[in-house]
Short mmCIF file of C-alpha atoms and ligand atoms in Angstrom, two decimals:
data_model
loop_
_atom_site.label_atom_id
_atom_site.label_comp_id
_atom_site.label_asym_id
_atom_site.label_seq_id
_atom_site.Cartn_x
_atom_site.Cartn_y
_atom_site.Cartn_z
CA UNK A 1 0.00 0.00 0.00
CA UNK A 2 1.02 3.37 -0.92
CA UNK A 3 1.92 5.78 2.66
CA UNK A 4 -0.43 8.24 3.21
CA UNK A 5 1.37 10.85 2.38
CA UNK A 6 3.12 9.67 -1.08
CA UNK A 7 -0.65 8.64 -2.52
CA UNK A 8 -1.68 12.24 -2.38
CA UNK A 9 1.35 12.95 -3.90
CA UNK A 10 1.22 10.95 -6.75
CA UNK A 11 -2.64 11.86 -6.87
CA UNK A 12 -1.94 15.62 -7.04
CA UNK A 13 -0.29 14.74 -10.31
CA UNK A 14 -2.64 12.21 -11.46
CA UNK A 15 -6.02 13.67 -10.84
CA UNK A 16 -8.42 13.79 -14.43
CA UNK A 17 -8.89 17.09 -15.53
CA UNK A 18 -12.99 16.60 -14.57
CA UNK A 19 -13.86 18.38 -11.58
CA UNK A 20 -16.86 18.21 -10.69
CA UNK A 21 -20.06 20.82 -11.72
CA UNK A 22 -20.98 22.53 -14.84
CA UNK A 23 -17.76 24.04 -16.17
CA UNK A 24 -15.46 21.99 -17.53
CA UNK A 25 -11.86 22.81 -15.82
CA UNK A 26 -8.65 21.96 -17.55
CA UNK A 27 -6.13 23.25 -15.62
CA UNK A 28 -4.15 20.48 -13.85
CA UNK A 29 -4.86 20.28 -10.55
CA UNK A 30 -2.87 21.92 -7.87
CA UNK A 31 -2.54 23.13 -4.44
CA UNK A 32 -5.82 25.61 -3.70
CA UNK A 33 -5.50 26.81 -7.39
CA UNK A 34 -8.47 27.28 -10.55
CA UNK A 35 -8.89 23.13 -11.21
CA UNK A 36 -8.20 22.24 -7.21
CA UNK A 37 -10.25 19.44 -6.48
CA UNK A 38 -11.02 18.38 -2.29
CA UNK A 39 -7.77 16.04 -2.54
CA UNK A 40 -5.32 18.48 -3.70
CA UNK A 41 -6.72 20.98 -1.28
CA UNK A 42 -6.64 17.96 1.30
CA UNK A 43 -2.92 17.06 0.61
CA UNK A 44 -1.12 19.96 2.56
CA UNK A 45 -3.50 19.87 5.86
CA UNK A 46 -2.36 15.97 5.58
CA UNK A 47 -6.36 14.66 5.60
CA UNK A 48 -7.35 11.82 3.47
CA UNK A 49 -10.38 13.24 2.30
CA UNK A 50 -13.12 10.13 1.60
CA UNK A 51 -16.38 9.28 -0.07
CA UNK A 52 -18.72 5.73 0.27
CA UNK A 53 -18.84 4.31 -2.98
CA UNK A 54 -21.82 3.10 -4.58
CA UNK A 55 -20.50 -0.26 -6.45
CA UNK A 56 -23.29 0.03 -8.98
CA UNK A 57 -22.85 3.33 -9.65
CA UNK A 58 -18.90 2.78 -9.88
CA UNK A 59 -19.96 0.40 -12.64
CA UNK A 60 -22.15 2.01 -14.58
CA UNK A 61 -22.10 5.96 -14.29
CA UNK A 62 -19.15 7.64 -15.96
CA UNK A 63 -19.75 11.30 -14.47
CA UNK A 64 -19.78 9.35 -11.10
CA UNK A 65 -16.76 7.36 -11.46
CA UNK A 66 -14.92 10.73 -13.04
CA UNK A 67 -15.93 12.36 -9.32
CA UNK A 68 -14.79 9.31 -7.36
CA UNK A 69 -11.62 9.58 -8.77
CA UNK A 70 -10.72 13.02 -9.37
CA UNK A 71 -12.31 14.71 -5.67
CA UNK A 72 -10.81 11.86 -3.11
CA UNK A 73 -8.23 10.51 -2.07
CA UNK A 74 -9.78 7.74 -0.02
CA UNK A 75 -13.13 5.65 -0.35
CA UNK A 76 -14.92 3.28 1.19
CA UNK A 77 -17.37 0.39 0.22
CA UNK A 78 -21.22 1.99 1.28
CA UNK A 79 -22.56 -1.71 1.06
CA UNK A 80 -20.05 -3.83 -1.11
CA UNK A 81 -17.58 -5.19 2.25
CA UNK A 82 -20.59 -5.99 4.22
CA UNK A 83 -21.37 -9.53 5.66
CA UNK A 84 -24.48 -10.48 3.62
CA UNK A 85 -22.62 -9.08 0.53
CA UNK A 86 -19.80 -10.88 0.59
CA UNK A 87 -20.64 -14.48 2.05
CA UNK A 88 -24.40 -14.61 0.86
CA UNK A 89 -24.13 -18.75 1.14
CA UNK A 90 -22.25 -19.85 4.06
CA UNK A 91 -19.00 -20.59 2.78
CA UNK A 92 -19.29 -19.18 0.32
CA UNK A 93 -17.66 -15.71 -0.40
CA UNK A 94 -18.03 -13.27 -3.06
CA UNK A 95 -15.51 -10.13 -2.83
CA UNK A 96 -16.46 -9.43 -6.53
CA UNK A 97 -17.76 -6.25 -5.98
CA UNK A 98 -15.35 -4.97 -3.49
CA UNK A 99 -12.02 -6.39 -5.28
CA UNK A 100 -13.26 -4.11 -8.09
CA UNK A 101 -13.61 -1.59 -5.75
CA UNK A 102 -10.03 -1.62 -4.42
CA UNK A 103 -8.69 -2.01 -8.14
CA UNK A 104 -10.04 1.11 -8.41
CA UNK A 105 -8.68 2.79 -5.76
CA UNK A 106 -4.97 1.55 -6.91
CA UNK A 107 -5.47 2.43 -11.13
CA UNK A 108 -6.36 6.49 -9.34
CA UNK A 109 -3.74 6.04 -6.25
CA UNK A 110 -6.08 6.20 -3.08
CA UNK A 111 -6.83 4.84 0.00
CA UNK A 112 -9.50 2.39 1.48
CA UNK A 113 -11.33 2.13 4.29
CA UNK A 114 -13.27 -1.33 5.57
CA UNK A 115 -16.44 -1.55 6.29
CA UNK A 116 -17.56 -2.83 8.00
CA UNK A 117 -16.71 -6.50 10.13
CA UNK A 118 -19.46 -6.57 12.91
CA UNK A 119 -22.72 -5.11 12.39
CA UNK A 120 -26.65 -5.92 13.33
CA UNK A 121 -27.64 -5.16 10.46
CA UNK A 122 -27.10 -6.53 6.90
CA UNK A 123 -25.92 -10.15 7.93
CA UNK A 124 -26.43 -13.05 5.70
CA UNK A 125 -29.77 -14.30 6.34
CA UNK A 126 -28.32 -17.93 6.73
CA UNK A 127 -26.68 -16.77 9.77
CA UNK A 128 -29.86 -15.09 11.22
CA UNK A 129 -31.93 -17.71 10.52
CA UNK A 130 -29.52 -20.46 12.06
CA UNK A 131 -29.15 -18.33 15.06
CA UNK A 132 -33.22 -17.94 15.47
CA UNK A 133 -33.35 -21.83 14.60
CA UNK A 134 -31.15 -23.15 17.48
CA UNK A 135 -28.85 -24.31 14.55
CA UNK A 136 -26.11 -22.28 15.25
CA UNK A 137 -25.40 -21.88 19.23
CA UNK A 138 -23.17 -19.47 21.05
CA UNK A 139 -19.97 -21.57 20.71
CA UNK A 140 -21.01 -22.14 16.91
CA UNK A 141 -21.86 -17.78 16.25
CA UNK A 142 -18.36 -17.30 17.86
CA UNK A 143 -16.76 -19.23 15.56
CA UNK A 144 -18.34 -18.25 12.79
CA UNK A 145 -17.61 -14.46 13.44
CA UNK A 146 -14.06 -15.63 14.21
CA UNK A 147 -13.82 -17.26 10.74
CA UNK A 148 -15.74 -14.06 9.14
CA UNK A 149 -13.29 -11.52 10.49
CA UNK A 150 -10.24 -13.54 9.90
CA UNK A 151 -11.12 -14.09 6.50
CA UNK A 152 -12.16 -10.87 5.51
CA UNK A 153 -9.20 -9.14 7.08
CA UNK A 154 -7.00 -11.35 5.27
CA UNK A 155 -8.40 -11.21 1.73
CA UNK A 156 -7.55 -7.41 1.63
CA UNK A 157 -4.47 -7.70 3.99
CA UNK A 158 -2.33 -4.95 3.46
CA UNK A 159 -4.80 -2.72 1.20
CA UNK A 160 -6.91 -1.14 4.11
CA UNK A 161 -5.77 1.60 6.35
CA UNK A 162 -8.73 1.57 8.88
CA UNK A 163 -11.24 -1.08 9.69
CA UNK A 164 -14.08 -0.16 11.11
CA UNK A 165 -14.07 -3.38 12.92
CA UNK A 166 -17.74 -2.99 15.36
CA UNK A 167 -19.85 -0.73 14.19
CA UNK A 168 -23.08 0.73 16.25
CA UNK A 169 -22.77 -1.42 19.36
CA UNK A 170 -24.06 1.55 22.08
CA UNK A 171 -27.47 3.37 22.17
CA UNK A 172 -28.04 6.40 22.86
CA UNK A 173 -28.40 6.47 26.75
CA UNK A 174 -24.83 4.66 26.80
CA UNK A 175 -25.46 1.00 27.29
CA UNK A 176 -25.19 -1.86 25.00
CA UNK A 177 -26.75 -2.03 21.85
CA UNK A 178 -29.59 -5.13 22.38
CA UNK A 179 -28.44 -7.22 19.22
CA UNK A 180 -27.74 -10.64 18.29
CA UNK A 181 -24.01 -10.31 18.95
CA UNK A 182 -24.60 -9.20 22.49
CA UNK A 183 -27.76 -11.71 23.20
CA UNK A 184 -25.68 -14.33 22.39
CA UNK A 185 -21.67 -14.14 23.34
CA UNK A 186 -22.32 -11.35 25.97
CA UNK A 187 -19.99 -8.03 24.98
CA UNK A 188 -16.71 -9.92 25.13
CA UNK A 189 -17.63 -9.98 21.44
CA UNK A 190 -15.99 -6.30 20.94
CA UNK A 191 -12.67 -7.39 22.15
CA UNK A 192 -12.28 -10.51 20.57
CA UNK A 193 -13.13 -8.99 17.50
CA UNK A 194 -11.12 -6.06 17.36
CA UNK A 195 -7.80 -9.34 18.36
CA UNK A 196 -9.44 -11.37 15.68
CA UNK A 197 -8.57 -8.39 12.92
CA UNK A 198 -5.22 -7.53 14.58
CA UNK A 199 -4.07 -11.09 13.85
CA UNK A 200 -5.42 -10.93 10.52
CA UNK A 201 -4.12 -7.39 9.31
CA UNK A 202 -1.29 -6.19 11.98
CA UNK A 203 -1.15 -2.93 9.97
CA UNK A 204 -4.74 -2.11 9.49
CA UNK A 205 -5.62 1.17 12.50
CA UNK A 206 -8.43 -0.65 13.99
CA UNK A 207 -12.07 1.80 15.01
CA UNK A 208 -15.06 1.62 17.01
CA UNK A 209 -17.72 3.47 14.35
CA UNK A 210 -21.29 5.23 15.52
CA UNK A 211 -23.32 7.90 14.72
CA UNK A 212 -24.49 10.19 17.26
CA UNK A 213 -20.96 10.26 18.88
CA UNK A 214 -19.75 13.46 16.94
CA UNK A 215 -20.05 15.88 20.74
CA UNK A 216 -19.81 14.97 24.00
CA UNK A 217 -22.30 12.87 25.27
CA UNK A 218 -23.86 9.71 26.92
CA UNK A 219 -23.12 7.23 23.83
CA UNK A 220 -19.59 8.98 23.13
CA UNK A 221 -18.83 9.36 26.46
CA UNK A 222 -19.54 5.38 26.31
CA UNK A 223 -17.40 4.91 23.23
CA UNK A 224 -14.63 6.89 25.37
CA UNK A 225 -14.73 4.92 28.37
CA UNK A 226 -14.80 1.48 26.52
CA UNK A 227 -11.55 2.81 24.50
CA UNK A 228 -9.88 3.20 27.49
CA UNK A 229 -10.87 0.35 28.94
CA UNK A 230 -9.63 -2.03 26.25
CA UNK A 231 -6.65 -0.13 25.44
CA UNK A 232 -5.77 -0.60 29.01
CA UNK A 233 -6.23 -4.34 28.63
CA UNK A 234 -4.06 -4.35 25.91
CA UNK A 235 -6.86 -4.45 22.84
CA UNK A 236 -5.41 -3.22 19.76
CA UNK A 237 -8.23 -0.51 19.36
CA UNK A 238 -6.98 2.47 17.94
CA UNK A 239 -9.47 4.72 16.75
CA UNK A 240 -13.08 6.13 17.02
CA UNK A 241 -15.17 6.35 13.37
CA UNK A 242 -17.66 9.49 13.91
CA UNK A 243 -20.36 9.24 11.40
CA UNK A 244 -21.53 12.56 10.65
CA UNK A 245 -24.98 11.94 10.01
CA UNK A 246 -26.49 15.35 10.52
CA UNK A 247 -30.35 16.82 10.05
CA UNK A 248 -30.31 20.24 9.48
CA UNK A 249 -33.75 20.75 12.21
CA UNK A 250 -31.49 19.48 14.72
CA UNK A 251 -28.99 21.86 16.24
CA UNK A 252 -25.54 21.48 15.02
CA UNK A 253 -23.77 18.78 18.06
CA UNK A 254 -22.10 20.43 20.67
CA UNK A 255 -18.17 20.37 21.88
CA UNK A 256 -17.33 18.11 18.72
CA UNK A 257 -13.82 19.66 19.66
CA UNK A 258 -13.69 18.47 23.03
CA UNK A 259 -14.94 15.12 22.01
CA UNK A 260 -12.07 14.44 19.62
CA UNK A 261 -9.82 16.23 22.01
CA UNK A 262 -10.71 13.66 24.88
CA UNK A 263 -9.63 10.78 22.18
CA UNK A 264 -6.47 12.23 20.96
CA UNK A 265 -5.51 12.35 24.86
CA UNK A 266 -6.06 8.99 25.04
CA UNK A 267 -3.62 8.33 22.12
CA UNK A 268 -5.80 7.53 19.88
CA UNK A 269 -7.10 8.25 15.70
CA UNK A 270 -10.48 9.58 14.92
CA UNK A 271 -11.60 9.75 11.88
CA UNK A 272 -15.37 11.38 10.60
CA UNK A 273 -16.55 8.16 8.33
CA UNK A 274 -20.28 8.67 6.92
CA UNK A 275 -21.20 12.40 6.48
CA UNK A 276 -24.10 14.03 5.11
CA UNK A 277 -26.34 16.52 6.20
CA UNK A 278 -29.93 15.86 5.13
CA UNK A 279 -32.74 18.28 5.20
CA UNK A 280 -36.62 18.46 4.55
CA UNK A 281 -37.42 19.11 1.26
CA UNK A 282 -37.46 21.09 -1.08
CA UNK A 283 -34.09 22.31 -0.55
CA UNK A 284 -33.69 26.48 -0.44
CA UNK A 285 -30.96 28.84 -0.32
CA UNK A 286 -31.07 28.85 3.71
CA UNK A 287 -31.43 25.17 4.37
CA UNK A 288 -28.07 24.80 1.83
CA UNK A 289 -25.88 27.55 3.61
CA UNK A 290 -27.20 25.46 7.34
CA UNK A 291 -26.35 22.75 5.60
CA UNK A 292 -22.34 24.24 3.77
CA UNK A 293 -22.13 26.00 7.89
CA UNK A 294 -22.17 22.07 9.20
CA UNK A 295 -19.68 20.73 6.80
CA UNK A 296 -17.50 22.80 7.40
CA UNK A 297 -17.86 22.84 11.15
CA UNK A 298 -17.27 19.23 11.51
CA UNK A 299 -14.41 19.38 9.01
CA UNK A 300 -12.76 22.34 11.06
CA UNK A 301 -13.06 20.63 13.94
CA UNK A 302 -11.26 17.34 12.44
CA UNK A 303 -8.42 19.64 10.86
CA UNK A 304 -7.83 21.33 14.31
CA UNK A 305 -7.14 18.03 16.06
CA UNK A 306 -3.85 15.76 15.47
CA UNK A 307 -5.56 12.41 15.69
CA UNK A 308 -8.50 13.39 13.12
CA UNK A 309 -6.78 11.99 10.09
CA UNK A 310 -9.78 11.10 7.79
CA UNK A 311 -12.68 12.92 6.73
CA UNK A 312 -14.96 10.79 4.48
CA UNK A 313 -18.52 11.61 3.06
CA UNK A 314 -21.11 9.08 2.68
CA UNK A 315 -21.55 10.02 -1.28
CA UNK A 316 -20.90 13.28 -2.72
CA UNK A 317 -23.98 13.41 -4.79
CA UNK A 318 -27.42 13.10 -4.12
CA UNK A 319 -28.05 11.28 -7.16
CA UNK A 320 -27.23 8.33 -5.07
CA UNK A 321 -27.99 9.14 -1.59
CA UNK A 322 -30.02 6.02 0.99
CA UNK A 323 -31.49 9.62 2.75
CA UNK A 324 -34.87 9.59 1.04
CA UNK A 325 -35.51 6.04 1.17
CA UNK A 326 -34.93 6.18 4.58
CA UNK A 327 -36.31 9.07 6.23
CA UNK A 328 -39.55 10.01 4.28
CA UNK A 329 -39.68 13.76 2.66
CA UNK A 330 -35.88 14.15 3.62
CA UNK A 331 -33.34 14.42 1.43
CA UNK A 332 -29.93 16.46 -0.27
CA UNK A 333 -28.06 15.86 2.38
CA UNK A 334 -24.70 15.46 -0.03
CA UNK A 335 -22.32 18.18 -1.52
CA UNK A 336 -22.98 18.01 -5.29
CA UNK A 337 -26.45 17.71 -6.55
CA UNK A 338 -28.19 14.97 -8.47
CA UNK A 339 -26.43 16.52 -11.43
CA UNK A 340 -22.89 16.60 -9.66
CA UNK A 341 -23.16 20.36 -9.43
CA UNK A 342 -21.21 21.38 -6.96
CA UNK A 343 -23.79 22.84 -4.28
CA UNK A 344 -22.50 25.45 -1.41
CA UNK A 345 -21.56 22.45 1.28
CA UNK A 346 -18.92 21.53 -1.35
CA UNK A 347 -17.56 25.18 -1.71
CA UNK A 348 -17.62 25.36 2.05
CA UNK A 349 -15.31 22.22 2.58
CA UNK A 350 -13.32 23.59 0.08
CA UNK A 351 -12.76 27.11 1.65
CA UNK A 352 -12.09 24.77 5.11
CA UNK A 353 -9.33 22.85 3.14
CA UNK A 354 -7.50 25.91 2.06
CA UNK A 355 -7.55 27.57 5.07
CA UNK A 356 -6.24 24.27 7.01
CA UNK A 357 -3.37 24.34 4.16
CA UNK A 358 -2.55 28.59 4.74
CA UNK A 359 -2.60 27.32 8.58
CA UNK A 360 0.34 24.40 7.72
CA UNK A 361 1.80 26.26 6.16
CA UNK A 362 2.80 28.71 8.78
CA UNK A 363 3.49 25.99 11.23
O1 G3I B 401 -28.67 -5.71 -2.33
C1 G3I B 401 -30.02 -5.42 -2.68
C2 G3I B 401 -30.19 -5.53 -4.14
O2 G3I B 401 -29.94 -6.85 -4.53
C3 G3I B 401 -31.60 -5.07 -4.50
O3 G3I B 401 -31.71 -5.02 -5.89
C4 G3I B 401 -31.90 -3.68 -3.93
C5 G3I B 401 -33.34 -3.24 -4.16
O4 G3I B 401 -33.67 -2.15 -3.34
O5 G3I B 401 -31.69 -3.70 -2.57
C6 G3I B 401 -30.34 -3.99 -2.28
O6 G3I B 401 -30.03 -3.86 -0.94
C7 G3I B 401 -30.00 -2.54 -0.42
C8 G3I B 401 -28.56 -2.15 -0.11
O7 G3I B 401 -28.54 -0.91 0.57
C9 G3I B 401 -27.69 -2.03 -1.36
O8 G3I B 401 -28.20 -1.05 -2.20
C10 G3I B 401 -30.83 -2.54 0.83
O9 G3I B 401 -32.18 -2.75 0.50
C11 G3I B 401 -30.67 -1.24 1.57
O10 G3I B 401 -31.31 -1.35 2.84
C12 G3I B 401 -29.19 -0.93 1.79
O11 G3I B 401 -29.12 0.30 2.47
C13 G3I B 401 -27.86 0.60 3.04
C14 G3I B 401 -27.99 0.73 4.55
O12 G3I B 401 -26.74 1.08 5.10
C15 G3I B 401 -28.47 -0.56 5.19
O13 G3I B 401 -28.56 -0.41 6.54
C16 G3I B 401 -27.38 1.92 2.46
O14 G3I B 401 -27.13 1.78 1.07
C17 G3I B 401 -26.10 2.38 3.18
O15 G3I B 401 -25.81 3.70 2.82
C18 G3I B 401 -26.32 2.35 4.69
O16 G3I B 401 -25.11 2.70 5.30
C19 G3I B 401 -25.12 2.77 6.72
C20 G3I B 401 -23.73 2.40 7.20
O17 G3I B 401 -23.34 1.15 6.68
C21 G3I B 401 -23.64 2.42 8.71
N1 G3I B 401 -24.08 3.69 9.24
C22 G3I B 401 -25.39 4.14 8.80
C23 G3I B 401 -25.44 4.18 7.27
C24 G3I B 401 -26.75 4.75 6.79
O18 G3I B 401 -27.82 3.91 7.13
#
């Protein structure tokens, strides 16, 4: 795998001339200048600057594939690395979809992120159902996530910089997520997992990954007292994945500086993994600068911190966003519209990147 820092340095060379929006810029791409794209203004603040990646949009939507490649320098599977996606049949694996993903990422010099290894949600049905049936007992589910983890990790061994190895295991008052993983092997599951990867992938920075968790407060406080506690023990967990989902009728989190503070005192990455910041529609001219004024206040609070050394959003356009099929009469919560125009969040991340590089550059 490339090092972080000579990827974006072969990517500020290689970037397509596209950029994304209506003009057509063919300037090459450079530091902050006309034709800067998010990862050449991302290279001198040091940030890999992410996006999830749609695999059948990857495959089939040129405009979308141009914007992958030319605005980030690090990307992550949105569905294609997930359990039910790649072992469908038990025993049976299918990586098709994320191999072509990681190809990808090589052919235009970036970065990937996993996820993600233990989740409630989108497991192979043959697991649920064998777990509801009696078929598969507690000594049997343990082995089988042992096996899933292992075998995962190894398959892209060496090509992924941060796991996100549990994802979503606290609610929101602070206590343990009720799901099958917990119901059945107790929450010793977190810790053997995040062992299970280590062995698998030494290199790979290992996170804990939730939404909800971007200020202080009962779940991150949570998150932050588990890290501690496993670090202590001598789990290799080194990071905390913030989501980012944000709704614009909600008041923007508070003391997201503190929180990542408290983290990078405790020696450890964060990273913001899945942002967008969805709104009820139609979209207007106020709701998109609310929207551009969160952005950037969750990306100036990642570029302020030492340990904050990912920033990824959870699709750039809203061409391909899960918001609306999810929360009904929401929607453009991404930075370029279904058109890939750039809208004012993208502009705003933008103006944060270039004043994170004037700010390195003085230091
Ligand atoms: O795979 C089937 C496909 O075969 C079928 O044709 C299609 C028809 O609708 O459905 C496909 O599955 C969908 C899958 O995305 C792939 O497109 C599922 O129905 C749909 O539920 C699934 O949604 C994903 C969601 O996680 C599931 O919980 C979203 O795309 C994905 O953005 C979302 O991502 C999660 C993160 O992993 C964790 N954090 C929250 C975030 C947002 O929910």
């Amino acid at each position: 795998m490339l090092s972080r820092r000579l990827a974006l340095a072969v990517a500020t060379g290689a970037v397509a001339a596209l950029a994304l929006g209506t003009a057509a810029q063919a300037a090459p791409a450079r530091h902050g200048g006309h034709g800067a794209t998010l990862r050449t203004l991302a290279e001198r603040p040091d940030l890999l600057i992410g996006t999830a990646v749609d695999a059948s949009a990857l495959a089939a939507d040129a405009p979308y594939r141009a914007g992958v490649s030319s605005e980030f320098s690090s990307v992550t599977a949105e569905n294609a690395m997930k359990w039910e996606v790649v072992e469908p049949a038990r025993g049976s694996y299918d990586w098709s979809q994320a191999d072509r993903l990681v190809e990808f990422a090589h052919r235009h010099h970036q970065e990937v992120r996993g996820h993600t290894l233990v989740w409630h949600n989108q497991l192979p049905a043959w697991l649920t159902s064998g777990v509801a049936d009696g078929s598969i007992d507690a000594a049997g589910l343990r082995a089988v996530l042992r096996k899933h983890i292992t075998d995962e990790v190894r398959h892209f061994k060496g090509e992924i910089y941060q796991w996100d190895v549990v994802n979503e295991v606290f609610d929101e008052d602070g206590t343990y997520r009720d799901s099958l993983w917990l119901r059945e092997l107790g929450p010793s599951y977190i810790s053997d997992a995040f062992r299970w990867a280590h062995e698998a992938d030494p290199k790979a920075k290992l996170f804990l990954n939730d939404y909800n968790v971007e200020g202080v407060n009962a779940k991150s406080t949570a998150y932050y007292e588990l890290a501690k506690k496993l670090r202590a023990q001598g789990v290799p967990v080194q990071g905390l994945g913030i989501q980012g989902h944000l709704d614009i009728q909600y008041g923007f989190p508070g003391d997201v500086g503190d929180n990542l503070a408290r983290f990078d005192a405790l020696g450890m990455q964060t990273a913001f993994t899945e942002i967008d910041v969805r709104m009820t529609l139609p979209a207007d001219e106020a709701k998109l600068a609310r929207q551009a004024q969160d952005y950037r206040r969750l990306l100036d609070a990642c570029v302020a911190v030492r340990g904050c050394t990912s920033f990824t959003v959870w699709g750039f356009s809203d061409k391909y966003s899960w918001v609306p099929d999810t929360f009904s009469g929401q929607g453009a919560a991404n930075i370029t519209d279904e058109n890939f125009v750039r809208k004012p969040a993208y502009t705003a991340l933008a103006d944060g990147l270039r004043a994170a590089a004037r700010r390195a550059g003085r230091h």
